Amino acid sequence: MHIRISAVLLSVFAILQLGTAQQKFHRTYPSVNSKDILCISSTQMKDGNYLALELEIERDANNEVFSDTLIITSYKPKGDINWTKAIGVEMSLNGYEPALGSIVQGDNDSIYYSIITKSLTSPNKVIGAMGKGGADGWMKSYSSVSNIADGTAESHLLANYNKSIFNTYIGGTSTENDLALSRKNYAGKNIWSKLLAAKDDNGDDLSESITHLSFEADSTLLLSGIVDSNNVASFITIADTLGNVKWSKKYSDLEALIGFPIAYDAVRMPDSTYIIGGLSVELDATFNFSFKGFLIKTTKNGDVDWGKKVIFNDDDITTVKHIALDKDKNILVAGFNFDAATQEAYNFVTKIRSNGTVIWKKKYPRVGGTLDFTGALFSTKDGGSAFINSVIEDSKVRPSFIKLDNDGSSSCEENIEENILIDNSYGADTLVWTSRSAGEEKAVTFASKPYAYDVAVVTLEVRPFCPNEPIDWTFRIPPIKGATDYQWSTGTNRGVDSLRVFEEGEYSVTVTINEGVCFMLCDTSKLARYDKPQAQLKLAIGNFCSNNKMRLDAGYIPGHPQIKSITWSTDETGVQSIEIAQAGTYKVTIVDQCDESVTAEIATGAFPKKITTATISSEVAVDCYQGQATGILTASGNTSGLGVEKYKWSTGAETQNININDIATTTYTVTVTDGCGGTASSSFTSKIEGPGVKSVSIVLDKSRLCAENLVKLNAVTDKNGRFKYVWSQSAVTPDISVKDPGTYSVTVTDVCGNTATATKAISEDDLSPQTLKYAHVFFPDGTDYRFEGGSLQDTMAYKALSLNRTFGPINTAEYCIDDIQNYEFYIFNRWGQKVFESNNIKEEWDGMIKDQKAQGDTYVWVAKYTIFGFTKTVKGDVTMIRL
């Protein structure tokens, strides 16, 4: 039988291999039909039992290995068989390859396993599923090439993660193999599927083999194996949950003349460093091969930290098969050694620290080891470890279950005296991968039936004794075929199949089966007394919501597991729960079948209170200017002891607190529901009150006087806000228009009802434009001011020459000149003689008297006019300047 690793290994040796197991014993499992049984993989389940994936192996007329029967076996914690099933796939798949596979338990407790069939014409990478107890599930086959077998038949591996499974194998075409990696749901449907291709420094494809897949605590995938059949190197690849490679390194032996490190297993350390191990095939100067184990410890990014060769003797064949971490995160290493001197093969396990120093090393030589790398090594729930693989016993390949305690003891081990870890130098180089999508699936038909092993079982039956009962117990072992010796832990009754004892304690027996074969059945039982019983009382709501009664539950901690009597202080008997109608102190007395009595007491305190009222507390502030209420309303009920209250507000909110920012809504209602479903409601109405407007003034606005013959009165408050206005003339606007003299008042009211009042008297002057104004000087000949050059200077010079050359009223908007009527304008010299008169406001004096220039002097003037019905008279003097 050959388990193919690479073309190099096929040319060097053919190997046979088996798996790993669990707790201070060593057992083997011959089949009832004397067939060879190869253990492919194993694991411990959540319930403490174990699972093994196995093949029934046969040879054809050409001595070629084949298998038509897949076996899945559930082992109990002491190695007894729980159940076993044999599975045969459809005829077209030609049975199974003895290749490396996996068996895992999903988050849903179902079992998933991976195998490879011998078909070359249809997809041959198979995943199956079954129930926790062995009930048939589904089976599907997969390929990365449409409808044919892909890649090689060396390994097919699984890892469980978050209600899905990752799987990997060597896929692609026969001429271009790649690493097939996918994620599938628990129905076997691809979530994603891709092919990863390893590349050399020139970008050319390398051949790959995969021997390890695991999902790690940092949510990455750890893959390991070998690349390049012409220059074999081990590799570690770290990928994310989408199959994207984060980093990858390959490892070579720097000390061997020609050396090929072939990785069989890898493990991630708690500090994110890694351990990789396997078989190192070396060729010396005389072209002789040697086979040694190796270990490489890496840094977080995959560089080499330290390296070791695993060597018993120079001529021995040694390999590292499996690596795991124990409960203390030390490193467990399991492997095989063929002693060239004695021509004997055996399995070994050693525990080392992260720095490579040895804690202990053991060998298990009572059955023969195998060189291949199937099986598994893992830590167990009881703090020990299990090494389940295959061994050679009576010239047969059989499953082997070695259960180790934390010190490596299995009851059948020997210490290793040699120094088997030798320092060695290894190099690390970056390994590049490319990827592309590929993958398809199809359903597979299969049949299953129970399977049987010819397994002897030793069980020390025992019963507990009552605390005051005298101990007198006889262990009796039923007849066991082939038993040659009985060895009791007491050191007495050697060779006898029974033992009478009178004390508590742990007793064990080792039964040697078939003298000289060196295989033993071991069992340990603890003879003990029942503990004193304990009890406690717990108050529960029970049916309080419907009948206002609480429930008392009596909790019982054995003692004897069977209760003889229960008596309450209420005189009720035979029940572990009673209902009580009022608070108080209650007792229960429990007597077990050992007549041990225990009493528990509880003072219940006040009963829960159902809701009768609800209240709303508030922290609300009102802005009387803007008309806005802001703050928090908090609801509460008067319930107690019924859990969290629920709230429903008229706004739709369902929280205990709500924020308000409104004044249009002044009333808020909440309904509070207690744990019994009772309700109470409450309302809150915000009071619109508080400090607000303090003062108001009336501002006169004459901007519309000329255009509309009226003025505007504006009510102006100390702050802006939302106000109501009431004028003495009944207007309700912030401003009013006025045409008549009189007294006007306004009252301003804010949202909260605060008021402020102002009054203003409007006279004729307020309703008239400003009185005309006239200049005090004018220049009928111009100023004679000159600017030289430039258009700007010319403009200024022009204005200096042309402006203020006649004398008349100033014409700006506030004088409403166009509305003036009955205009009369007179100018007199210093002797009272009239020198100019006009009844047209736009006619001004140009400094001429009867076509003669008047002399520069001071003149007196008088103007009289009517505006909006009001008569105005103004006078003054003006100086005329001639240059």
GROMACS .gro file of N, CA, C and O in nm, residues 51 96 164 206-207 250 296 344 356 358 373 418 473 496 521 582 879:
model
   68
   51LEU      N    1  -1.374   1.010   1.747
   51LEU     CA    2  -1.411   0.963   1.613
   51LEU      C    3  -1.285   0.925   1.538
   51LEU      O    4  -1.181   0.991   1.551
   96TYR      N    5  -1.203   0.324  -0.254
   96TYR     CA    6  -1.131   0.434  -0.189
   96TYR      C    7  -0.981   0.421  -0.207
   96TYR      O    8  -0.925   0.312  -0.209
  164SER      N    9  -1.951   2.631   0.862
  164SER     CA   10  -1.904   2.597   0.727
  164SER      C   11  -1.778   2.512   0.741
  164SER      O   12  -1.724   2.496   0.849
  206LEU      N   13   0.518   2.534  -0.980
  206LEU     CA   14   0.578   2.428  -0.902
  206LEU      C   15   0.472   2.324  -0.869
  206LEU      O   16   0.354   2.357  -0.858
  207SER      N   17   0.512   2.199  -0.854
  207SER     CA   18   0.418   2.097  -0.808
  207SER      C   19   0.397   2.113  -0.658
  207SER      O   20   0.484   2.161  -0.587
  250LYS      N   21   0.880   2.887   0.213
  250LYS     CA   22   0.924   2.749   0.192
  250LYS      C   23   1.058   2.731   0.262
  250LYS      O   24   1.135   2.826   0.279
  296ILE      N   25   1.091   2.254   1.259
  296ILE     CA   26   1.133   2.392   1.236
  296ILE      C   27   1.038   2.483   1.312
  296ILE      O   28   0.916   2.475   1.297
  344GLU      N   29   1.313  -0.335   1.459
  344GLU     CA   30   1.181  -0.314   1.517
  344GLU      C   31   1.137  -0.169   1.494
  344GLU      O   32   1.219  -0.077   1.500
  356GLY      N   33   1.251   2.457   2.216
  356GLY     CA   34   1.309   2.333   2.163
  356GLY      C   35   1.368   2.241   2.267
  356GLY      O   36   1.419   2.134   2.232
  358VAL      N   37   1.359   1.965   2.577
  358VAL     CA   38   1.271   1.850   2.600
  358VAL      C   39   1.216   1.852   2.742
  358VAL      O   40   1.288   1.878   2.839
  373PHE      N   41   0.187   0.887   0.721
  373PHE     CA   42   0.157   1.003   0.803
  373PHE      C   43   0.007   1.023   0.824
  373PHE      O   44  -0.039   1.133   0.849
  418GLU      N   45   1.789   0.825   2.468
  418GLU     CA   46   1.874   0.897   2.374
  418GLU      C   47   1.835   1.045   2.365
  418GLU      O   48   1.722   1.083   2.391
  473TRP      N   49  -1.633  -0.461   4.871
  473TRP     CA   50  -1.663  -0.470   4.728
  473TRP      C   51  -1.563  -0.563   4.660
  473TRP      O   52  -1.443  -0.561   4.689
  496VAL      N   53  -0.491  -1.303   3.931
  496VAL     CA   54  -0.628  -1.340   3.968
  496VAL      C   55  -0.724  -1.240   3.904
  496VAL      O   56  -0.697  -1.119   3.902
  521LEU      N   57  -0.493  -0.450   2.814
  521LEU     CA   58  -0.616  -0.377   2.839
  521LEU      C   59  -0.608  -0.321   2.979
  521LEU      O   60  -0.570  -0.391   3.072
  582GLN      N   61  -4.769   3.436   5.062
  582GLN     CA   62  -4.722   3.553   5.135
  582GLN      C   63  -4.575   3.538   5.169
  582GLN      O   64  -4.520   3.427   5.168
  879THR      N   65  -2.407  13.388   0.123
  879THR     CA   66  -2.295  13.469   0.076
  879THR      C   67  -2.264  13.429  -0.067
  879THR      O   68  -2.241  13.310  -0.096
   0.00000   0.00000   0.00000
